[in-house]
Structures are given as structure tokens and as C-alpha cells.
Amino acid sequence: NRVFQTVMFSCLVLALFLPDAWVLSNLPNNDPLDVMILIILAAFLVEFTVQVIGLWRSYVGSFFFWMDLVGVLSVPLDHSFVVNSLPTSFDNAVVMRAARMAKLGARA
């Protein structure tokens, strides 16, 4: 379905670039970003679940299964609750950049 593909592609682009754009815009409150991250996460989880249920034999265990799983697990890393819960030794640009690259590779 073209509408579903468009919505999921929009979620992908937002998941990749919205957190960086938020930092660049220097907005004082992260609550709207957190809500958008949760909506994107919910969309990715729905897509992942539908793929697992609908394409059980060909999808589960495949390369795309593992890439989608890594992508879904990397989305919460941009949520402020998760970022604030990380120990300070993990709170650096290298780790966050690696998480974004994992997300990019997983959803590509």
C-alpha cells in the first residue's frame, strides 16, 4: 500500500533527522520531541509486528528482520528519558552518533 509506505518512509526520515534538527534549533523543551519519538517508535513496532506475523517463514531470522530489530531498538536512544538514564560515561557524542548510524543502516 502506497499510503503505508509513505507514512513509514516519513517516520524513517523523522527518526533519522528530527533529533539532530531539534538540537540544532536549540529549543528549550524536549517534550514535543519525546512525543514524536514515541509515535515513531509505535509505528516501527507496528510495522515490525505485522512483518513477523504476516511473513513468518521468510522474514523471521532474515537480514531484514535483524536490521529492523536493531532499528526499532535504536529509536528509544533519542528519547530524553533514556538519554538522562544513561550513565555519564555513555553520554558522549560518539555513542549517540553510533546509535544514529545503526538506525540508518537498519532502516535503509
GROMACS .gro file of N, CA, C and O in nm, residues 15-55:
model
  164
   15ALA      N    1   1.283   0.993   1.217
   15ALA     CA    2   1.365   0.925   1.317
   15ALA      C    3   1.514   0.953   1.296
   15ALA      O    4   1.590   0.963   1.392
   16LEU      N    5   1.552   0.967   1.171
   16LEU     CA    6   1.694   0.990   1.141
   16LEU      C    7   1.738   1.134   1.166
   16LEU      O    8   1.847   1.158   1.216
   17PHE      N    9   1.653   1.230   1.130
   17PHE     CA   10   1.697   1.369   1.129
   17PHE      C   11   1.631   1.459   1.234
   17PHE      O   12   1.686   1.565   1.265
   18LEU      N   13   1.518   1.421   1.287
   18LEU     CA   14   1.447   1.508   1.381
   18LEU      C   15   1.527   1.536   1.509
   18LEU      O   16   1.537   1.653   1.550
   19PRO      N   17   1.587   1.435   1.573
   19PRO     CA   18   1.664   1.467   1.695
   19PRO      C   19   1.780   1.563   1.670
   19PRO      O   20   1.805   1.653   1.751
   20ASP      N   21   1.850   1.547   1.558
   20ASP     CA   22   1.960   1.638   1.527
   20ASP      C   23   1.908   1.778   1.496
   20ASP      O   24   1.968   1.878   1.538
   21ALA      N   25   1.797   1.785   1.423
   21ALA     CA   26   1.738   1.917   1.393
   21ALA      C   27   1.691   1.983   1.522
   21ALA      O   28   1.700   2.106   1.536
   22TRP      N   29   1.642   1.903   1.616
   22TRP     CA   30   1.596   1.957   1.745
   22TRP      C   31   1.712   2.019   1.821
   22TRP      O   32   1.700   2.127   1.878
   23VAL      N   33   1.826   1.951   1.821
   23VAL     CA   34   1.945   2.003   1.889
   23VAL      C   35   1.993   2.129   1.820
   23VAL      O   36   2.028   2.228   1.887
   24LEU      N   37   1.994   2.129   1.688
   24LEU     CA   38   2.040   2.246   1.614
   24LEU      C   39   1.950   2.367   1.635
   24LEU      O   40   1.996   2.481   1.635
   25SER      N   41   1.821   2.343   1.652
   25SER     CA   42   1.728   2.454   1.672
   25SER      C   43   1.733   2.509   1.814
   25SER      O   44   1.676   2.614   1.842
   26ASN      N   45   1.797   2.436   1.907
   26ASN     CA   46   1.819   2.483   2.043
   26ASN      C   47   1.689   2.518   2.115
   26ASN      O   48   1.679   2.622   2.181
   27LEU      N   49   1.591   2.430   2.102
   27LEU     CA   50   1.463   2.451   2.169
   27LEU      C   51   1.476   2.416   2.317
   27LEU      O   52   1.546   2.321   2.354
   28PRO      N   53   1.409   2.492   2.404
   28PRO     CA   54   1.428   2.473   2.548
   28PRO      C   55   1.360   2.349   2.605
   28PRO      O   56   1.398   2.301   2.711
   29ASN      N   57   1.258   2.296   2.537
   29ASN     CA   58   1.179   2.187   2.591
   29ASN      C   59   1.185   2.066   2.497
   29ASN      O   60   1.163   2.079   2.377
   30ASN      N   61   1.212   1.948   2.553
   30ASN     CA   62   1.220   1.826   2.472
   30ASN      C   63   1.091   1.746   2.470
   30ASN      O   64   1.086   1.641   2.407
   31ASP      N   65   0.988   1.792   2.538
   31ASP     CA   66   0.864   1.715   2.546
   31ASP      C   67   0.801   1.688   2.409
   31ASP      O   68   0.760   1.575   2.382
   32PRO      N   69   0.790   1.787   2.320
   32PRO     CA   70   0.734   1.756   2.187
   32PRO      C   71   0.819   1.655   2.110
   32PRO      O   72   0.764   1.567   2.042
   33LEU      N   73   0.950   1.664   2.122
   33LEU     CA   74   1.037   1.566   2.056
   33LEU      C   75   1.013   1.427   2.114
   33LEU      O   76   1.006   1.329   2.037
   34ASP      N   77   0.999   1.417   2.244
   34ASP     CA   78   0.976   1.287   2.308
   34ASP      C   79   0.845   1.225   2.259
   34ASP      O   80   0.838   1.104   2.235
   35VAL      N   81   0.742   1.307   2.245
   35VAL     CA   82   0.614   1.256   2.195
   35VAL      C   83   0.629   1.206   2.051
   35VAL      O   84   0.580   1.097   2.017
   36MET      N   85   0.699   1.281   1.968
   36MET     CA   86   0.719   1.239   1.829
   36MET      C   87   0.803   1.112   1.822
   36MET      O   88   0.775   1.023   1.741
   37ILE      N   89   0.902   1.099   1.908
   37ILE     CA   90   0.986   0.978   1.912
   37ILE      C   91   0.900   0.858   1.951
   37ILE      O   92   0.914   0.749   1.893
   38LEU      N   93   0.809   0.875   2.046
   38LEU     CA   94   0.722   0.765   2.087
   38LEU      C   95   0.626   0.725   1.975
   38LEU      O   96   0.599   0.606   1.956
   39ILE      N   97   0.575   0.823   1.901
   39ILE     CA   98   0.487   0.793   1.788
   39ILE      C   99   0.563   0.716   1.679
   39ILE      O  100   0.513   0.618   1.623
   40ILE      N  101   0.684   0.760   1.652
   40ILE     CA  102   0.768   0.692   1.553
   40ILE      C  103   0.799   0.550   1.599
   40ILE      O  104   0.792   0.454   1.521
   41LEU      N  105   0.832   0.533   1.727
   41LEU     CA  106   0.860   0.401   1.781
   41LEU      C  107   0.737   0.311   1.769
   41LEU      O  108   0.750   0.194   1.730
   42ALA      N  109   0.620   0.365   1.798
   42ALA     CA  110   0.497   0.286   1.786
   42ALA      C  111   0.475   0.243   1.641
   42ALA      O  112   0.437   0.128   1.615
   43ALA      N  113   0.499   0.333   1.546
   43ALA     CA  114   0.483   0.298   1.404
   43ALA      C  115   0.580   0.188   1.364
   43ALA      O  116   0.543   0.092   1.294
   44PHE      N  117   0.705   0.198   1.408
   44PHE     CA  118   0.805   0.095   1.376
   44PHE      C  119   0.768  -0.038   1.440
   44PHE      O  120   0.788  -0.144   1.380
   45LEU      N  121   0.718  -0.034   1.563
   45LEU     CA  122   0.677  -0.158   1.630
   45LEU      C  123   0.559  -0.224   1.559
   45LEU      O  124   0.555  -0.347   1.546
   46VAL      N  125   0.464  -0.143   1.513
   46VAL     CA  126   0.350  -0.197   1.438
   46VAL      C  127   0.399  -0.262   1.309
   46VAL      O  128   0.360  -0.374   1.275
   47GLU      N  129   0.486  -0.193   1.237
   47GLU     CA  130   0.539  -0.250   1.113
   47GLU      C  131   0.615  -0.380   1.140
   47GLU      O  132   0.596  -0.479   1.069
   48PHE      N  133   0.698  -0.381   1.241
   48PHE     CA  134   0.776  -0.499   1.275
   48PHE      C  135   0.684  -0.616   1.312
   48PHE      O  136   0.704  -0.729   1.266
   49THR      N  137   0.583  -0.589   1.392
   49THR     CA  138   0.489  -0.693   1.433
   49THR      C  139   0.411  -0.748   1.314
   49THR      O  140   0.394  -0.871   1.302
   50VAL      N  141   0.366  -0.661   1.226
   50VAL     CA  142   0.294  -0.705   1.107
   50VAL      C  143   0.383  -0.791   1.019
   50VAL      O  144   0.340  -0.895   0.967
   51GLN      N  145   0.509  -0.752   1.004
   51GLN     CA  146   0.602  -0.831   0.924
   51GLN      C  147   0.624  -0.969   0.986
   51GLN      O  148   0.628  -1.070   0.915
   52VAL      N  149   0.640  -0.973   1.118
   52VAL     CA  150   0.663  -1.102   1.186
   52VAL      C  151   0.541  -1.193   1.171
   52VAL      O  152   0.554  -1.312   1.141
   53ILE      N  153   0.422  -1.138   1.189
   53ILE     CA  154   0.300  -1.219   1.180
   53ILE      C  155   0.270  -1.257   1.036
   53ILE      O  156   0.237  -1.372   1.006
   54GLY      N  157   0.281  -1.161   0.946
   54GLY     CA  158   0.241  -1.185   0.807
   54GLY      C  159   0.340  -1.263   0.724
   54GLY      O  160   0.302  -1.337   0.633
   55LEU      N  161   0.469  -1.247   0.751
   55LEU     CA  162   0.572  -1.312   0.670
   55LEU      C  163   0.662  -1.399   0.758
   55LEU      O  164   0.784  -1.392   0.749
   0.00000   0.00000   0.00000
